[in-house]
Coordinates of C-alpha atoms and ligand atoms in Angstrom, one line a residue:
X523 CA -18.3 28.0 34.5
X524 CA -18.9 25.4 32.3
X525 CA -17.3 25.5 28.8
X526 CA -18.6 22.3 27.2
X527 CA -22.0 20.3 27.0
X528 CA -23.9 17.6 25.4
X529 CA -25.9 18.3 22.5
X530 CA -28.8 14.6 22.1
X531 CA -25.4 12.3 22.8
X532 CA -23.1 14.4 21.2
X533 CA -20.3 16.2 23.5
X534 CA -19.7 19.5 22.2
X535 CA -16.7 21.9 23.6
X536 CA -17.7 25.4 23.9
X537 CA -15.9 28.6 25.3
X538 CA -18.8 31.3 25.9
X539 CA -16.3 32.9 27.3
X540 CA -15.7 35.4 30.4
X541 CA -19.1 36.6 32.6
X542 CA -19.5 39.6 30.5
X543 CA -20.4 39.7 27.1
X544 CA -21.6 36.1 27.6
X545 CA -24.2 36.2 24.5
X546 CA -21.8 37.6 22.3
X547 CA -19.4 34.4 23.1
X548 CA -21.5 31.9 22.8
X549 CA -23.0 33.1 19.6
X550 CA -19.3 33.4 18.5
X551 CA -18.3 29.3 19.9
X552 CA -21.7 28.2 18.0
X553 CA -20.8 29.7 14.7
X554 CA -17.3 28.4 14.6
X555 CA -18.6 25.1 15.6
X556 CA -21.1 25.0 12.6
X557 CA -18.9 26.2 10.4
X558 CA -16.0 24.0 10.8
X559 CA -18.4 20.7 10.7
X560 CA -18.7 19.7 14.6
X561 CA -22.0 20.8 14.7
X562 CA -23.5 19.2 11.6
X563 CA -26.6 20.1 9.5
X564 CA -30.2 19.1 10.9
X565 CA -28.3 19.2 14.6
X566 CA -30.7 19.9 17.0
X567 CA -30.0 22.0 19.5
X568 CA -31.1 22.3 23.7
X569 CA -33.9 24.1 24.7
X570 CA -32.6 27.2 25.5
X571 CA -34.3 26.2 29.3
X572 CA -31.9 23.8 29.5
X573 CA -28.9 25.2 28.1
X574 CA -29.4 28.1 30.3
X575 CA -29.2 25.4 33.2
X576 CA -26.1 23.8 31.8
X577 CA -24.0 27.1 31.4
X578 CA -25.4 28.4 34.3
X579 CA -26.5 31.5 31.7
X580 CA -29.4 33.6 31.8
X581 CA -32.3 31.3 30.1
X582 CA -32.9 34.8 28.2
X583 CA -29.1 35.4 27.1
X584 CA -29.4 32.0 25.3
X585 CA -32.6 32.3 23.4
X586 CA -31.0 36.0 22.1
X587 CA -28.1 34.5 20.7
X588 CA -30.2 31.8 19.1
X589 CA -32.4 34.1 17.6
X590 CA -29.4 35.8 16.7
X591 CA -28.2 33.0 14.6
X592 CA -31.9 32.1 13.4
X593 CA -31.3 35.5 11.8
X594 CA -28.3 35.3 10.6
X595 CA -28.9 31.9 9.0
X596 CA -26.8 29.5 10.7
X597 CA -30.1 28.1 12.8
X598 CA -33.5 27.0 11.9
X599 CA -36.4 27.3 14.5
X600 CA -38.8 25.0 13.8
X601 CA -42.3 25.6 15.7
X602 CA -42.6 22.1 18.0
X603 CA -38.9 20.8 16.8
X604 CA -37.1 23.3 18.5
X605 CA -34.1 24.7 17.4
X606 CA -32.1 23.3 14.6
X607 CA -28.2 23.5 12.9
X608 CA -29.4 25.0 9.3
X609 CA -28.0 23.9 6.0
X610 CA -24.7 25.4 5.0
X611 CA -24.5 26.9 1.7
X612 CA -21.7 26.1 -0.4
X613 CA -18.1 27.1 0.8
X614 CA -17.2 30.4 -0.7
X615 CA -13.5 28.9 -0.6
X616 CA -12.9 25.7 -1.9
X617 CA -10.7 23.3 0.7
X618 CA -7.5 22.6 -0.6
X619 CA -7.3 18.7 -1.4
X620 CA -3.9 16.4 -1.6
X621 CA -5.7 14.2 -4.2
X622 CA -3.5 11.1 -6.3
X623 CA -4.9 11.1 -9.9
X624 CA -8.4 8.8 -10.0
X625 CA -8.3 5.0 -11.2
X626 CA -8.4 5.2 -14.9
X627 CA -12.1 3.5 -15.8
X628 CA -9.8 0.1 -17.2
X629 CA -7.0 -0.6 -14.7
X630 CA -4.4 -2.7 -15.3
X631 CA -2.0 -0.6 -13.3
X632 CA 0.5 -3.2 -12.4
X633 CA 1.1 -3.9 -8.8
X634 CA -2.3 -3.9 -7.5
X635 CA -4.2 -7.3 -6.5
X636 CA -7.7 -7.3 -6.8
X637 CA -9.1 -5.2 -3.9
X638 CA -12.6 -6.5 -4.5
X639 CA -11.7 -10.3 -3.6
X640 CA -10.4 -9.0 0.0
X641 CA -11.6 -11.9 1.8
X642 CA -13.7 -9.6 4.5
X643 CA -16.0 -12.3 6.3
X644 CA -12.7 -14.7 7.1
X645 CA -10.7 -11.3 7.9
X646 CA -13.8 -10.3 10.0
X647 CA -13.8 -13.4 11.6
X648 CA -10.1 -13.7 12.5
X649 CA -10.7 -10.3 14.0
X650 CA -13.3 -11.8 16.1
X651 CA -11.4 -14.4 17.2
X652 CA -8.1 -12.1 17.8
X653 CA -10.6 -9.8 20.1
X654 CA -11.7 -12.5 22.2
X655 CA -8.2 -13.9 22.4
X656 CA -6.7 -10.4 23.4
X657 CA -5.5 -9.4 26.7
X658 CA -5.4 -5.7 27.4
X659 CA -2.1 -5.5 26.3
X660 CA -3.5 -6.1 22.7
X661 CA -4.9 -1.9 22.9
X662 CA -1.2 -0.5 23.6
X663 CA 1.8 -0.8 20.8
X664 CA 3.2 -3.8 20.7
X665 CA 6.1 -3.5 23.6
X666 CA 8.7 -5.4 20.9
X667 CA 9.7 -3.2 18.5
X668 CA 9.7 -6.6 16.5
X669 CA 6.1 -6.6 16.8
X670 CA 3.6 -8.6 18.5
X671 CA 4.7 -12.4 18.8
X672 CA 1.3 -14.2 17.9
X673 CA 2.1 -12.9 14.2
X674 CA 5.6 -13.8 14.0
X675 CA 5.4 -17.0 15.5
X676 CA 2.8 -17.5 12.6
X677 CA 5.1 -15.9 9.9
X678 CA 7.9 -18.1 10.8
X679 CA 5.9 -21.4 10.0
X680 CA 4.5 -19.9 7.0
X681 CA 7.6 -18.4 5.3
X682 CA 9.2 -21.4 6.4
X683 CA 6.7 -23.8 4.6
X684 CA 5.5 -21.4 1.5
X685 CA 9.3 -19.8 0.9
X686 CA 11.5 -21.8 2.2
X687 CA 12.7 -18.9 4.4
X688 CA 15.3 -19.9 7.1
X689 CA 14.1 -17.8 10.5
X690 CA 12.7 -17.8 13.9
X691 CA 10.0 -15.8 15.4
X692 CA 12.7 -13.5 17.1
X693 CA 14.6 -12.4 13.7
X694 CA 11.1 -11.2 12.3
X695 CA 10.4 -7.5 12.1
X696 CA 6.6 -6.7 11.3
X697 CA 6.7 -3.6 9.5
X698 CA 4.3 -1.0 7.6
X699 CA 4.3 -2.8 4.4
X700 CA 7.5 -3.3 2.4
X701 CA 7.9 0.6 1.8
X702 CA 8.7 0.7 5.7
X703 CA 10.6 -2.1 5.7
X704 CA 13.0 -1.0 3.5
X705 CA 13.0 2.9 5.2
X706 CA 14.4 1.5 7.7
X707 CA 17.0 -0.7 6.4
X708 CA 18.3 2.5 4.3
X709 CA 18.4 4.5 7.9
X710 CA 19.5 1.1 9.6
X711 CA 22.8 0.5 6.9
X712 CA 23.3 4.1 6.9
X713 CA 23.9 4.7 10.5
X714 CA 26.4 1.7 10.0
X715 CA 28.3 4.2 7.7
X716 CA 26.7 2.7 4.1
X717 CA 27.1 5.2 1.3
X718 CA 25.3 2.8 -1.6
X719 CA 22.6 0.9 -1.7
X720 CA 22.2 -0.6 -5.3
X721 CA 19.1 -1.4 -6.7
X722 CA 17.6 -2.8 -10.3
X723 CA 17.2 -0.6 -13.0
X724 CA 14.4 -1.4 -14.5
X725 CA 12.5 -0.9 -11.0
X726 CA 9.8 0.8 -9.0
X727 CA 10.4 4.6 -8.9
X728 CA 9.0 5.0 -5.7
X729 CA 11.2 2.9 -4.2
X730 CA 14.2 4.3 -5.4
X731 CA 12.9 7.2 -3.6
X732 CA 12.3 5.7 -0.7
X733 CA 15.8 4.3 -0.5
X734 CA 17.3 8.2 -1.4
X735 CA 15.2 9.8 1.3
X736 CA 17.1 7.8 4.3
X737 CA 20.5 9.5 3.2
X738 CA 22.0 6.7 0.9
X739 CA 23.1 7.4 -2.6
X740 CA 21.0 5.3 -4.7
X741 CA 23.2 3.2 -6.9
X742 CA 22.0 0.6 -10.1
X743 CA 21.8 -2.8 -10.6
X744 CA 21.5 -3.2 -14.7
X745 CA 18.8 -6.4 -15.3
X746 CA 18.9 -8.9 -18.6
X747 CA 16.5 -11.7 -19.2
X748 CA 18.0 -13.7 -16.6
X749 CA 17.4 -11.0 -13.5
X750 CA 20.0 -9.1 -12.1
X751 CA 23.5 -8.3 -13.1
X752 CA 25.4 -8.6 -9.9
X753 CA 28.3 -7.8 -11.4
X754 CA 27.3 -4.3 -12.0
X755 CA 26.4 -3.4 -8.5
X756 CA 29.8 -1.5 -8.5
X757 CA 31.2 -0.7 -4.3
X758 CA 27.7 -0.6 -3.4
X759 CA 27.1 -2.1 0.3
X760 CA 24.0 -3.2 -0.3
X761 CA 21.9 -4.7 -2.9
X762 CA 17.8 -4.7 -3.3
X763 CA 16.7 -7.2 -6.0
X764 CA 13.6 -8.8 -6.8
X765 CA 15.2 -12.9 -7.2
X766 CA 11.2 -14.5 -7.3
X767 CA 10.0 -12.2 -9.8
X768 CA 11.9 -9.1 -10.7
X769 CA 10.2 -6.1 -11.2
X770 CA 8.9 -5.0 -13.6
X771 CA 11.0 -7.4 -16.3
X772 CA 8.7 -10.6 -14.7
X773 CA 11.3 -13.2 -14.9
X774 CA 13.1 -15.6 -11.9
X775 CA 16.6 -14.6 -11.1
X776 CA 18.7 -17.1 -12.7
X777 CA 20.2 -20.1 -10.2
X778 CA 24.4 -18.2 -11.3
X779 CA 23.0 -15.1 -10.4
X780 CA 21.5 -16.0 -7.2
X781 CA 24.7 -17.9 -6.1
X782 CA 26.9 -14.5 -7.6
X783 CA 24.6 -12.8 -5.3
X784 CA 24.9 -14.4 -2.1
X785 CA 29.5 -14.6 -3.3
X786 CA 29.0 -10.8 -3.4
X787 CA 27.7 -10.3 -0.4
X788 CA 30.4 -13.0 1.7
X789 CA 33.2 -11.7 -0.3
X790 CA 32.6 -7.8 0.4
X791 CA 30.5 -7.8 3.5
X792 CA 27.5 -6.5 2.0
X793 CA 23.9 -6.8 2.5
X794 CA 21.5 -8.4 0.3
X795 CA 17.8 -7.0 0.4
X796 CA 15.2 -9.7 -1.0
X797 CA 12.0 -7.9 -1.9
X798 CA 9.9 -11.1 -2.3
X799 CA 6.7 -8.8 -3.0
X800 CA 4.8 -11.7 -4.8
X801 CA 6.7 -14.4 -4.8
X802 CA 3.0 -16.5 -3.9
X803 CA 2.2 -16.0 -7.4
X804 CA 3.9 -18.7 -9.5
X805 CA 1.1 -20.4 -12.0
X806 CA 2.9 -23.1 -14.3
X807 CA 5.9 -24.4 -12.0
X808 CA 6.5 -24.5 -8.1
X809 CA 7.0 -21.3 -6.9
X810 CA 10.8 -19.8 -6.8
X811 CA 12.1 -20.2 -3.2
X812 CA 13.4 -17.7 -1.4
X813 CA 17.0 -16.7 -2.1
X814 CA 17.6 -15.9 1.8
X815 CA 16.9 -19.9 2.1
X816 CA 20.1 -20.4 0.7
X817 CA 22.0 -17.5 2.8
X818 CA 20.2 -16.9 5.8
X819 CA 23.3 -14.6 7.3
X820 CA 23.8 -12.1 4.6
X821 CA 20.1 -11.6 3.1
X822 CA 17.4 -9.4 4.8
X823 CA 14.2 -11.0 3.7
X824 CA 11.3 -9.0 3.1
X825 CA 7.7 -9.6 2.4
X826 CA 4.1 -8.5 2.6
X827 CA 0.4 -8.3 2.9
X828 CA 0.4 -6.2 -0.3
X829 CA -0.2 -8.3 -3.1
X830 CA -1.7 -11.2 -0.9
X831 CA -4.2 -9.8 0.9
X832 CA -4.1 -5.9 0.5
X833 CA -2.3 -2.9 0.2
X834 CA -4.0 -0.9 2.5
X835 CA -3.3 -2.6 5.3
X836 CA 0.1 -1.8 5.8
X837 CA 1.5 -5.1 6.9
X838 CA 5.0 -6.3 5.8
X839 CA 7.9 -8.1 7.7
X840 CA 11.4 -8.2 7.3
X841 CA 13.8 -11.4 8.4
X842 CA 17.1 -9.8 9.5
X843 CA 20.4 -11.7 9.7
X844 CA 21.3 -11.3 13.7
X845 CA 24.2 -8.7 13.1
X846 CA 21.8 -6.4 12.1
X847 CA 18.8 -7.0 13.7
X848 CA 20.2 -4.8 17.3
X849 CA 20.9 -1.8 14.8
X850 CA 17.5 -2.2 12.9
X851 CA 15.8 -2.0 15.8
X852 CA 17.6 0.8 17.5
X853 CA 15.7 2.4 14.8
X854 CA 12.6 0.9 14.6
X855 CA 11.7 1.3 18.0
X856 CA 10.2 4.9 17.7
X857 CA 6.3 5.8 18.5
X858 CA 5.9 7.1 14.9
X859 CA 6.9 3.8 13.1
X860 CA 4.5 1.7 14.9
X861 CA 2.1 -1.1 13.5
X862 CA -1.3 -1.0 14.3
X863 CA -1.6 -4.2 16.8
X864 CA -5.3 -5.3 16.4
X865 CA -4.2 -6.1 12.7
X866 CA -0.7 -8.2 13.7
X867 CA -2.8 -10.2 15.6
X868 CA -5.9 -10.2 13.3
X869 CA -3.3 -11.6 10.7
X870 CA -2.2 -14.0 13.0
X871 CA -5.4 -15.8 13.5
X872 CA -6.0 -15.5 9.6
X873 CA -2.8 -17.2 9.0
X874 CA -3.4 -19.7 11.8
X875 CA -6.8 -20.6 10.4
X876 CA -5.4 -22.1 6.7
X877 CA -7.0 -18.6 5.6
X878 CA -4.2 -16.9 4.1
X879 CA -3.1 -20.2 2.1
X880 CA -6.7 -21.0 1.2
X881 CA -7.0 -17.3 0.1
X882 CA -3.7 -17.1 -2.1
X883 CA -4.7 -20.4 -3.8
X884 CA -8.2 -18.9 -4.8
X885 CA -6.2 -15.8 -5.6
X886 CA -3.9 -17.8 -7.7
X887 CA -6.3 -19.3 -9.8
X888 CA -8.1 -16.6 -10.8
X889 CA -5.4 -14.3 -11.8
X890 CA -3.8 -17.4 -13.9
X891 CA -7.2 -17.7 -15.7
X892 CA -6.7 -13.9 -16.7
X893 CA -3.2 -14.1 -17.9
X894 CA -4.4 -16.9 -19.9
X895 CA -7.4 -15.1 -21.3
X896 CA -4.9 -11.8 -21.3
X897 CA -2.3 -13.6 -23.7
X898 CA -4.9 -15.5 -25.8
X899 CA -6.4 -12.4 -26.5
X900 CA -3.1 -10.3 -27.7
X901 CA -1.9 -13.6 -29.6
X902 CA -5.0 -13.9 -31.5
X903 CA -5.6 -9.9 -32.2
X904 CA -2.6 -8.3 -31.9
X905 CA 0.4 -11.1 -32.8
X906 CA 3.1 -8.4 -33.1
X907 CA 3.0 -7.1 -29.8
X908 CA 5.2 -9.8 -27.7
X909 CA 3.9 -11.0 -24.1
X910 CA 6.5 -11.5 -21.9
X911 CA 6.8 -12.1 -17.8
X912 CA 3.8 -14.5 -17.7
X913 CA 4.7 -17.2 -15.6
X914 CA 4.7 -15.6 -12.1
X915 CA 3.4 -12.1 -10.7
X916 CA 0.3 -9.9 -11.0
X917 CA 1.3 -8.2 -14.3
X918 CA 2.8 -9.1 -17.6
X919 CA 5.4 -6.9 -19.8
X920 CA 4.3 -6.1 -24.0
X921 CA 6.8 -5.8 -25.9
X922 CA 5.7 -3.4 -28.6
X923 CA 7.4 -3.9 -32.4
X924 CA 10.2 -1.9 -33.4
X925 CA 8.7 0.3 -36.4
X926 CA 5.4 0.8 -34.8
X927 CA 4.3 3.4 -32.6
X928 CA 6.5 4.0 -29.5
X929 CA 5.5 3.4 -25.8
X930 CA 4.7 7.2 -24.3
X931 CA 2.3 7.0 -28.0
X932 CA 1.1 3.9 -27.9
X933 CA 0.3 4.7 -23.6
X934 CA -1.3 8.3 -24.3
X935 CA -3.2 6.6 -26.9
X936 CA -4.6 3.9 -23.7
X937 CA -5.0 6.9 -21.6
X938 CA -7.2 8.4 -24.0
X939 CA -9.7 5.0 -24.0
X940 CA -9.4 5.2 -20.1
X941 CA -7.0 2.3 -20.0
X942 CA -4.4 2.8 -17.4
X943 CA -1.0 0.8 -17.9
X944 CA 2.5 1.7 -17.3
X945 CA 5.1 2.3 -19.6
X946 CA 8.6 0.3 -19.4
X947 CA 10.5 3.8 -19.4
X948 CA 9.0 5.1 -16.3
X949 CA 11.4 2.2 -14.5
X950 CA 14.4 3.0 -16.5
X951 CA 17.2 5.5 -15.6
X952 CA 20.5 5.9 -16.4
X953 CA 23.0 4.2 -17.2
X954 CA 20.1 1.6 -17.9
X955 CA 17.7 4.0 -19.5
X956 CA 18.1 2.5 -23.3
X957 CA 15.0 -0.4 -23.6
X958 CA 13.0 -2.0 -26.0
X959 CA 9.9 0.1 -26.2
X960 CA 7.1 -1.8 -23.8
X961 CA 4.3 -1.6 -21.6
X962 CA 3.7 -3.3 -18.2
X963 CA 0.0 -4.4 -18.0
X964 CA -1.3 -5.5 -14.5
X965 CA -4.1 -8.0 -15.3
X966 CA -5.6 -8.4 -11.3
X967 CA -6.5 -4.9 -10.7
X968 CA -10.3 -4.8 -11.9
X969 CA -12.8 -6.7 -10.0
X970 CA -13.7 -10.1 -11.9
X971 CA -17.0 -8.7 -13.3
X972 CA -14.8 -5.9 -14.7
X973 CA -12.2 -7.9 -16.0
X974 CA -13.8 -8.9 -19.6
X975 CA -14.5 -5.2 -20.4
X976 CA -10.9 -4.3 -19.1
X977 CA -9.2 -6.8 -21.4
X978 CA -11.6 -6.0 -24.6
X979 CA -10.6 -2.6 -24.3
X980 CA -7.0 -2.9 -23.7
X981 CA -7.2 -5.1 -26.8
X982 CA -9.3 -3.1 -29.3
X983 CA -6.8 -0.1 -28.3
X984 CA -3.9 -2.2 -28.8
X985 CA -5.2 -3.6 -32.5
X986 CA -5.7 -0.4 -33.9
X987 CA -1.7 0.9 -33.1
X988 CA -0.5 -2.5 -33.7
X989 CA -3.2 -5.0 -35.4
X990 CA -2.6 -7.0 -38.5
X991 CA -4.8 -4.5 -40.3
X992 CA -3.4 -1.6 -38.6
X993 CA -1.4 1.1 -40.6
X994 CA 2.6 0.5 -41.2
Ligands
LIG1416 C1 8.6 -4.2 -6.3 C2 7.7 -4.0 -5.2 N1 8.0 -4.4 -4.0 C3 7.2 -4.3 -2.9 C4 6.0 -3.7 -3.0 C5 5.0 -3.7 -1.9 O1 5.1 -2.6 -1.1 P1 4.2 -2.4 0.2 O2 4.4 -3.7 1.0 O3 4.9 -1.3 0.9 O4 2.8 -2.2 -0.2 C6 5.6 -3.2 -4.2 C7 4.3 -2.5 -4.4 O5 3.9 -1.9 -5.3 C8 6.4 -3.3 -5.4 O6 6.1 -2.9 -6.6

């Protein structure tokens, strides 16, 4: 008996069931299959001549049951079209839905590049040429839990030239974005018996979480105007910190604290984890190189698509010092951790090609003329509120005046005009949780056409709290 057929080109699996009570089973397989979707709407179905063949039914048993479901809604017959999947009416119980709140209508969320410059005919073409180039190897996981070689061959050059990162192709680890790469350095250092991993306060939330979820106590890092305070990183055995740009204070870690970083880590045997999320993004000097440049064997490296290119396509890479990379790999090298290989080795070509460099210079240009516009704008409207962080990064940092309205206010009020930015406290935690009150404004989030309307109303928002006319 057969239990599945094609419907016009569309395979359909169906279980009439046993020999008797045949009708009643296939009436039963065609409602479940139109009510859960894989029989859509406007579906026509086989002549019941046909069918009958197919199942090797009774051509009789399968016009009942269609007139069955004609009557009870689920089909249309249509004189000359046959027999038809009908409309569905609305589900009587709403599907549950794991939704993240929507983009507020002005975003200057920080963190997020501008997803509407994704460069999709050079991507598209590097995809082309990364097809062509493919073996068949290219359609199973990458057999090196290190990734495919094409892209770290390329990464190597390019960190090497843009970031002055010291490797070889054989010390990269593509990853799933940074978020990966640092899971599994907090599973990697905790199988080596780490207890700490210390990381900046101000910082991403969600990374602290990340960290906490592989086992590891989460430990602080407090951060001044010069970066982070290596000296409060207490026992920890490993440090994260943000030397290029930290996050979300926007400035360079200062040239004492990146040499007390890398004395830390030789004097104590501990690891230090560069997040170089966008270090690309440097507008009025050369760009901050890496710190791992200067201490290849105790600094795991990490960077990513993210901010270059796009966060959605899960690409990051880690450069691991070679007494770790065995261990790192040990747990890397699982099914469910694996990178998608068409886009290693679509990256690869794109990188090969100039494309990512020609890319990140458009990219760079563009977001500087926005921080420019961004800080004209507040200087000339709203002087009292302090822009700080410009020089490098996708986002800036407001400070907001002492005696004025206080961040959660002043960020409710945004809310309200359908501005989305992030308040300073929402990085803070103790000990560190004491800060000036401030926002953190990501300026490359709307698309350029968007960008104008964006500003104005972060600005008109920001005048009435804080504007030379505004109340004391
Ligand atoms: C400080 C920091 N590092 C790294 C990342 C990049 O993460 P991923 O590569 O997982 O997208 C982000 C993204 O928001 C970030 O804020």
């Amino acid at each position: 008996m057969r239990s599945s057929w094609a419907i016009g080109d569309v395979d359909l699996y169906l279980e009439p069931g046993p020999v008797r009570g045949r009708r009643s089973g296939l009436e039963r397989a065609l409602r479940a299959a139109i009510v859960d979707g894989r029989l859509a709407p406007g579906t026509r179905l086989p002549s019941s001549r046909a069918l009958a063949v197919d199942l090797a039914m009774a051509r009789n048993t399968i016009a009942e049951a269609y007139a069955q479901l004609v009557a009870e809604g689920y089909l249309i017959a249509r004189r000359g079209a046959g027999t038809l999947v009908a409309e569905r009416p609305a589900d009587p119980v709403p599907v549950p839905v794991y939704a993240r709140p929507s983009a507020p209508r002005f975003d200057l969320r920080p963190g997020r590049p501008d997803l509407s410059a994704f460069p999709r005919a050079r991507w598209a073409a590097a995809q082309r040429r990364a097809l062509a180039a493919a073996g068949p190897d290219a359609f199973w996981p990458s057999v090196d839990p290190r990734g495919r070689i094409e892209l770290r061959e390329r990464l190597a050059d390019y960190l090497g030239r843009v970031r002055g990162v010291r490797t070889r192709p054989d010390r990269i680890v593509v990853c799933a974005g940074y978020a990966q790469g640092l899971f599994l350095l907090g599973h990697t250092l905790a199988a080596r018996g780490a207890r700490r991993i210390a990381m900046e306060v101000p910082g991403m939330p969600f990374l602290r979480d990340i960290v906490a979820r592989t086992g590891v106590e989460v430990g602080t890092v407090a951060v001044d105007r010069h970066g982070a305070r290596i000296d409060t990183a207490g026992d920890a055995d490993a440090i994260v910190l943000t030397p290029a740009n930290q996050s979300p204070m926007g400035v360079p870690l200062h040239p004492d604290r990146r040499a007390a970083a890398l004395r830390w880590a030789a004097e104590t045997g501990g690891v230090v984890i560069e997040d170089d999320y966008d270090g690309e993004f440097r507008y009025d000097r050369h760009p901050v190189g890496a710190l791992q440049g200067l201490g290849a064997e105790h600094v795991v490296y990490a960077g990513t698509a993210s901010k270059m290119l796009s966060p959605g396509l899960r690409l990051g890479w880690l450069v691991v010092p070679p007494y770790l990379l065995d261990d790192l790999l040990a747990v890397r090298d699982r099914p469910e951790l694996a990178v998608g290989t068409l886009d290693q080795l679509t990256l690869a070509e794109f990188i090969a090609a100039g494309d990512l460099d020609r890319h990140v210079r458009r990219a760079r240009l563009a977001y500087r003329d926005r921080r420019d516009r961004l800080v004209a704008e507040l200087a000339r409207r709203v002087p009292a509120v302090r822009v700080c962080g410009i020089a490098a990064g996708l986002q800036v940092r407001l400070e907001l005046p002492e005696d004025g309205p206080g961040e959660e206010e002043t960020r409710a009020l945004l809310a309200r005009r359908g501005v989305g930015v992030h308040r300073m406290g929402w990085y803070h935690l103790p000990p560190y949780a004491e800060h000036p009150p401030g926002l953190v404004v990501g300026y490359a989030a709307p698309t350029a056409a968007a960008f104008a309307g964006t500003l104005e109303a972060l600005v008109a928002a920001l005048a009435e709290l804080f504007g030379p006319k505004a109340a004391p």
